[in-house]
CSV table of C-alpha atoms in Angstrom, one decimal:
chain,number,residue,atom,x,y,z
W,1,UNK,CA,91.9,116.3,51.5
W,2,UNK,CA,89.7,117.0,54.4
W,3,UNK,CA,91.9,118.4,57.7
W,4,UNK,CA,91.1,116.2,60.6
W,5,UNK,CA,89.6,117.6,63.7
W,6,UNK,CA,92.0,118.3,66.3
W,7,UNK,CA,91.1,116.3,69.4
W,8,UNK,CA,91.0,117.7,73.0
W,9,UNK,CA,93.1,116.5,75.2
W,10,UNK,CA,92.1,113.0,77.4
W,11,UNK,CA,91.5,112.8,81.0
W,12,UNK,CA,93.7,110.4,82.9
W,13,UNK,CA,90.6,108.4,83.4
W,14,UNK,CA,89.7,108.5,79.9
W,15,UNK,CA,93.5,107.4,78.6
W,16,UNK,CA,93.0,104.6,81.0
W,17,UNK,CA,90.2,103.3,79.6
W,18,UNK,CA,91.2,103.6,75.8
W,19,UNK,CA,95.1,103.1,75.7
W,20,UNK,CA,96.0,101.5,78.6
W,21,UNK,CA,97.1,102.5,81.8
W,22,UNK,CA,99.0,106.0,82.8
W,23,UNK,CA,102.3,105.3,84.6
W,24,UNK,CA,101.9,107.0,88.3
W,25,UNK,CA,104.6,109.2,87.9
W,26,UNK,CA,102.3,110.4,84.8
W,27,UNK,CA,99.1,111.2,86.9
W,28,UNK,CA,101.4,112.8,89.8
W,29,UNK,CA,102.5,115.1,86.7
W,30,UNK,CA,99.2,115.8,85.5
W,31,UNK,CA,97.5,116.0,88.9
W,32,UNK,CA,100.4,118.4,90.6
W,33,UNK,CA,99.7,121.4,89.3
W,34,UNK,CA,96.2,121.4,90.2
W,35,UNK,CA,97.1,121.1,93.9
W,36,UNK,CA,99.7,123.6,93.4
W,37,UNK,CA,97.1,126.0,92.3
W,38,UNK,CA,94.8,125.1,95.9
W,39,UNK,CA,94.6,127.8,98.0
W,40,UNK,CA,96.8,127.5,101.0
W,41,UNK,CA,93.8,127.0,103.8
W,42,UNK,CA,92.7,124.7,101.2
W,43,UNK,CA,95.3,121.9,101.7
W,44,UNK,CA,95.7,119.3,104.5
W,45,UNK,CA,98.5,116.7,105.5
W,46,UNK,CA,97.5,113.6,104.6
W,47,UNK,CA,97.4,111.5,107.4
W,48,UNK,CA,96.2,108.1,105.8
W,49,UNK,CA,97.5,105.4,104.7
W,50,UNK,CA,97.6,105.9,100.7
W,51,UNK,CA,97.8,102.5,99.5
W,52,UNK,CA,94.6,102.2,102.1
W,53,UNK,CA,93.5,105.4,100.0
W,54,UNK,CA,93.9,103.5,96.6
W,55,UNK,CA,91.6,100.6,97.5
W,56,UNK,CA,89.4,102.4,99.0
W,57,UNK,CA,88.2,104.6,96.3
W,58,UNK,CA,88.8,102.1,93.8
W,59,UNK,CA,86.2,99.8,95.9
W,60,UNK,CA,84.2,103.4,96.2
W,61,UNK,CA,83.9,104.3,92.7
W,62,UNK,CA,83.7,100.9,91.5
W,63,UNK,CA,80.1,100.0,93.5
W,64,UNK,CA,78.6,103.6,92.5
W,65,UNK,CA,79.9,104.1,88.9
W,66,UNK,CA,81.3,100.2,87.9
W,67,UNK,CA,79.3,100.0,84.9
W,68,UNK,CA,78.5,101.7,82.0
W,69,UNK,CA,74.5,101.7,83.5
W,70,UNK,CA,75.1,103.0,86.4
W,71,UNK,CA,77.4,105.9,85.4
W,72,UNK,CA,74.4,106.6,82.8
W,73,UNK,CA,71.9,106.6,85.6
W,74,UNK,CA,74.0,108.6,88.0
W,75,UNK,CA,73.7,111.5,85.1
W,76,UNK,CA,70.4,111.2,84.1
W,77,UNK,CA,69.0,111.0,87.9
W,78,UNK,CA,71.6,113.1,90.1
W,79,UNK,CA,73.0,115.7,87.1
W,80,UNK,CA,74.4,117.5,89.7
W,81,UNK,CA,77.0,115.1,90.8
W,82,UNK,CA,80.5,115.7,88.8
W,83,UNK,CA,80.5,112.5,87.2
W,84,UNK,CA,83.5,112.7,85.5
W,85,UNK,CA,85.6,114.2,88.3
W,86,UNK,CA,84.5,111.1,90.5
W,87,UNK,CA,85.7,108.9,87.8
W,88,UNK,CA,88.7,110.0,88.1
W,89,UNK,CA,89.7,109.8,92.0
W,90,UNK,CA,91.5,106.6,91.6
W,91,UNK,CA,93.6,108.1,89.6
W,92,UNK,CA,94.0,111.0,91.8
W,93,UNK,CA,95.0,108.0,94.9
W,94,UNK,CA,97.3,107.0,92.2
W,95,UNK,CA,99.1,109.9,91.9
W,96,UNK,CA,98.5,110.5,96.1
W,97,UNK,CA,100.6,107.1,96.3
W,98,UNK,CA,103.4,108.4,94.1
W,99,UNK,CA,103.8,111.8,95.4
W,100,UNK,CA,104.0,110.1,99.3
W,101,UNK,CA,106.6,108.2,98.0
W,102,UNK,CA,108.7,110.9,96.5
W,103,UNK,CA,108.5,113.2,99.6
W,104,UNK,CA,109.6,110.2,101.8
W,105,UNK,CA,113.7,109.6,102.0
W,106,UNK,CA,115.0,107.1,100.8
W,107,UNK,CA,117.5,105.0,102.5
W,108,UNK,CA,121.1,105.2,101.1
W,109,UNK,CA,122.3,102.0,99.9
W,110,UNK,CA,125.9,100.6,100.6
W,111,UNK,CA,127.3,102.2,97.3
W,112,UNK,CA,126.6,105.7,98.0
W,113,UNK,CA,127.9,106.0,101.4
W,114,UNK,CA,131.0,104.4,100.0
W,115,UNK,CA,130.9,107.2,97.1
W,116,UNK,CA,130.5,109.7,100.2
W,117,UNK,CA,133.3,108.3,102.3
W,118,UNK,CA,135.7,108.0,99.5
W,119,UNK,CA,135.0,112.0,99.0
W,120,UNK,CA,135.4,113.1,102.1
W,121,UNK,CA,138.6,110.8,102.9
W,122,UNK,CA,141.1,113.1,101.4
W,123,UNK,CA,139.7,116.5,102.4
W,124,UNK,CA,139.0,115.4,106.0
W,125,UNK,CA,142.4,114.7,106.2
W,126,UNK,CA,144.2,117.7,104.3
W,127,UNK,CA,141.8,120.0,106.5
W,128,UNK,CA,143.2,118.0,110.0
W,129,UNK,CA,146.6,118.0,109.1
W,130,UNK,CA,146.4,121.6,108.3
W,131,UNK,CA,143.9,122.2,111.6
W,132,UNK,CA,147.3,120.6,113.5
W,133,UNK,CA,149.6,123.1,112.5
W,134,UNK,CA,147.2,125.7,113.2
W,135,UNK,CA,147.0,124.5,116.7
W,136,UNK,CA,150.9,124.3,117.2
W,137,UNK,CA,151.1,127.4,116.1
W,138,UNK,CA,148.1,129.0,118.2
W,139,UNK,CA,146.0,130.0,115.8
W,140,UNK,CA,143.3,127.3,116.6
W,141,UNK,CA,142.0,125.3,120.0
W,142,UNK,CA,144.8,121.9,120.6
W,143,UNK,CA,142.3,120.3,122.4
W,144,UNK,CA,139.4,120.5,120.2
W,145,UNK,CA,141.8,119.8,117.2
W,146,UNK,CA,142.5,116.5,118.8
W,147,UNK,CA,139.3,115.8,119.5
W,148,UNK,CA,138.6,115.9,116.3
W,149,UNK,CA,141.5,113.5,115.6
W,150,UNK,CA,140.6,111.0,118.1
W,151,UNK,CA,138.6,108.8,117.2
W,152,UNK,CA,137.9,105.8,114.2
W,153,UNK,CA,135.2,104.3,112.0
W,154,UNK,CA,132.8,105.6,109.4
W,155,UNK,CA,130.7,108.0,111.3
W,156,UNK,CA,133.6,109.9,113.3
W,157,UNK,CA,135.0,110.4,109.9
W,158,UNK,CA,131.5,112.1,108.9
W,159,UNK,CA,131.9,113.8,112.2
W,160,UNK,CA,135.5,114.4,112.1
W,161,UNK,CA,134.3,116.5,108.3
W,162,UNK,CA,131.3,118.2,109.7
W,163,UNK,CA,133.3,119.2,112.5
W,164,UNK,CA,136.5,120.4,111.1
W,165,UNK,CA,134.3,122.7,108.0
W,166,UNK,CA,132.3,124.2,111.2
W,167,UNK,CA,135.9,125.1,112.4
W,168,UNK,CA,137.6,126.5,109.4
W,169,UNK,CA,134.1,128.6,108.8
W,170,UNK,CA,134.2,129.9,112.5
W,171,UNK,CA,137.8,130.6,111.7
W,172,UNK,CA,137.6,132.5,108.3
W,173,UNK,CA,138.9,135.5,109.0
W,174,UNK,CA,141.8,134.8,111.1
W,175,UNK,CA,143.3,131.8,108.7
W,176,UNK,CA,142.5,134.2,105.7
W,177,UNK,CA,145.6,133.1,102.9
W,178,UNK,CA,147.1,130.9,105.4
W,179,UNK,CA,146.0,127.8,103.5
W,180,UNK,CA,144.8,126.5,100.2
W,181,UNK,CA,141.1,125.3,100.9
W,182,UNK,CA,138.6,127.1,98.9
W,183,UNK,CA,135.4,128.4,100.7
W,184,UNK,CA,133.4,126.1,98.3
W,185,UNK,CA,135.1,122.6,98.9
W,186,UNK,CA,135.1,123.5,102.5
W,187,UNK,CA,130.8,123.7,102.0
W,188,UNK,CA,131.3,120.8,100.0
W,189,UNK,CA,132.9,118.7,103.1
W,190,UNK,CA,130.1,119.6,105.5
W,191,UNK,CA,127.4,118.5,102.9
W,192,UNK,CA,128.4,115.9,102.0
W,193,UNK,CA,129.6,114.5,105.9
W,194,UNK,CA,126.1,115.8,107.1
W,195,UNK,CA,124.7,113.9,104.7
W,196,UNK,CA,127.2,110.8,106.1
W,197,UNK,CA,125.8,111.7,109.3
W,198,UNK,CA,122.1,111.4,108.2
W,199,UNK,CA,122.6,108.3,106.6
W,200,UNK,CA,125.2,106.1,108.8
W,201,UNK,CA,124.5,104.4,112.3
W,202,UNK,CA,126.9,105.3,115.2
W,203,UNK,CA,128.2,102.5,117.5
W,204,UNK,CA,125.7,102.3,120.5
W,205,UNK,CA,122.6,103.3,118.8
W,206,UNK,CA,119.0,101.4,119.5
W,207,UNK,CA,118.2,99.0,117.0
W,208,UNK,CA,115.6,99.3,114.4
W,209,UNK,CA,112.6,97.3,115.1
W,210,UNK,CA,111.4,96.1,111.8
W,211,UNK,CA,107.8,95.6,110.8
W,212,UNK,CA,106.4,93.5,108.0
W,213,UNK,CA,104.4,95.8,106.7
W,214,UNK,CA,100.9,94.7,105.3
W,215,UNK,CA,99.6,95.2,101.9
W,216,UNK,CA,97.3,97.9,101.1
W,217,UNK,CA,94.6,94.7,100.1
W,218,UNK,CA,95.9,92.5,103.8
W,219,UNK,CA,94.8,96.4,106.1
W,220,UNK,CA,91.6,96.7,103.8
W,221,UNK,CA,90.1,93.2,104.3
């Protein structure tokens, strides 16, 4: 029985074409470590608009190399011209669009900032209590203890945790032994409240103007 050829590997273009189209996450994966091998004086922030991006080199490549004719007279009149390589640059704004849309944050939904405040509840207020009789007994500032204690609502108890792991970090070597907090679930508090911080809205703050935002096809018309 006759070994079959092994067959080299298809472009992103070319697996488009004949099975169907690559997921975006797929052409980020297959397109990121070619721009991690770019030189550093090589790369550029992109600036644009990548669902602009998208249609536009779609539109692009679709009016120079739509059909099957005209990629055919692109090679045999311009052989210089990468054919292939401009074939595939809607893939490449494919994989732009994904990769903008994993660097960008994403905003925390109800559920996790519940998760967060339920896990900083019970350390915030072990690390207070034992911050108080600190400060009764000298060891740490009253007044910026109670500050610290003063207060209510969501983000003064991200504050309140930030706050009070800042103070038992400053305070490291003196309260040595003097209580049970491990260095790591103290770092764990002021991640976690920092990250409360990042993510919650104080009393008082301007209000987020909104923008319907336009579809990629709505900017390009």
């Amino acid at each position: 029985m006759a070994k079959s050829k092994a067959q080299p590997a298809k472009s992103p273009a070319q697996g488009r074409a004949e099975e169907g189209a690559w997921s975006y996450q797929a052409l980020y994966r297959h397109c990121q470590p070619i721009g991690a091998g770019l030189p550093p004086d090589a790369v550029q922030a992109c600036r644009a608009d990548p669902r602009l991006v998208l249609v536009n080199v779609k539109r692009g490549v679709a009016a120079v190399l739509g059909t099957k004719e005209q990629v055919k007279a692109v090679r045999e009149h311009l052989p210089r011209i990468a054919v292939d390589e401009l074939l595939e640059l809607p893939d490449l704004a494919r994989a732009l669009l994904f990769a903008v849309r994993e660097a960008l944050p994403r905003a925390a939904g109800p559920k996790e900032i519940e998760k967060a405040l339920k896990e900083i509840g019970g350390p915030r207020e072990d690390l207070l209590t034992q911050a108080e009789l600190f400060a009764r007994r000298g060891l740490l500032d009253r007044e910026r203890v109670a500050q610290i204690r003063a207060g209510s609502g969501k983000y003064d108890m991200a504050r309140d945790g930030m706050e009070l792991a800042a103070l038992f970090t400053q305070h490291a070597d003196e309260l040595n032994g003097l209580h049970p907090f491990t260095r790591e679930k103290i770092e764990q508090l002021r991640r976690t409240s920092e990250w409360l911080l990042e993510n919650l809205t104080p009393a008082g703050a301007r209000v987020e103007v909104k923008k319907k935002d336009k579809t990629a096809a709505d900017d390009a018309a």
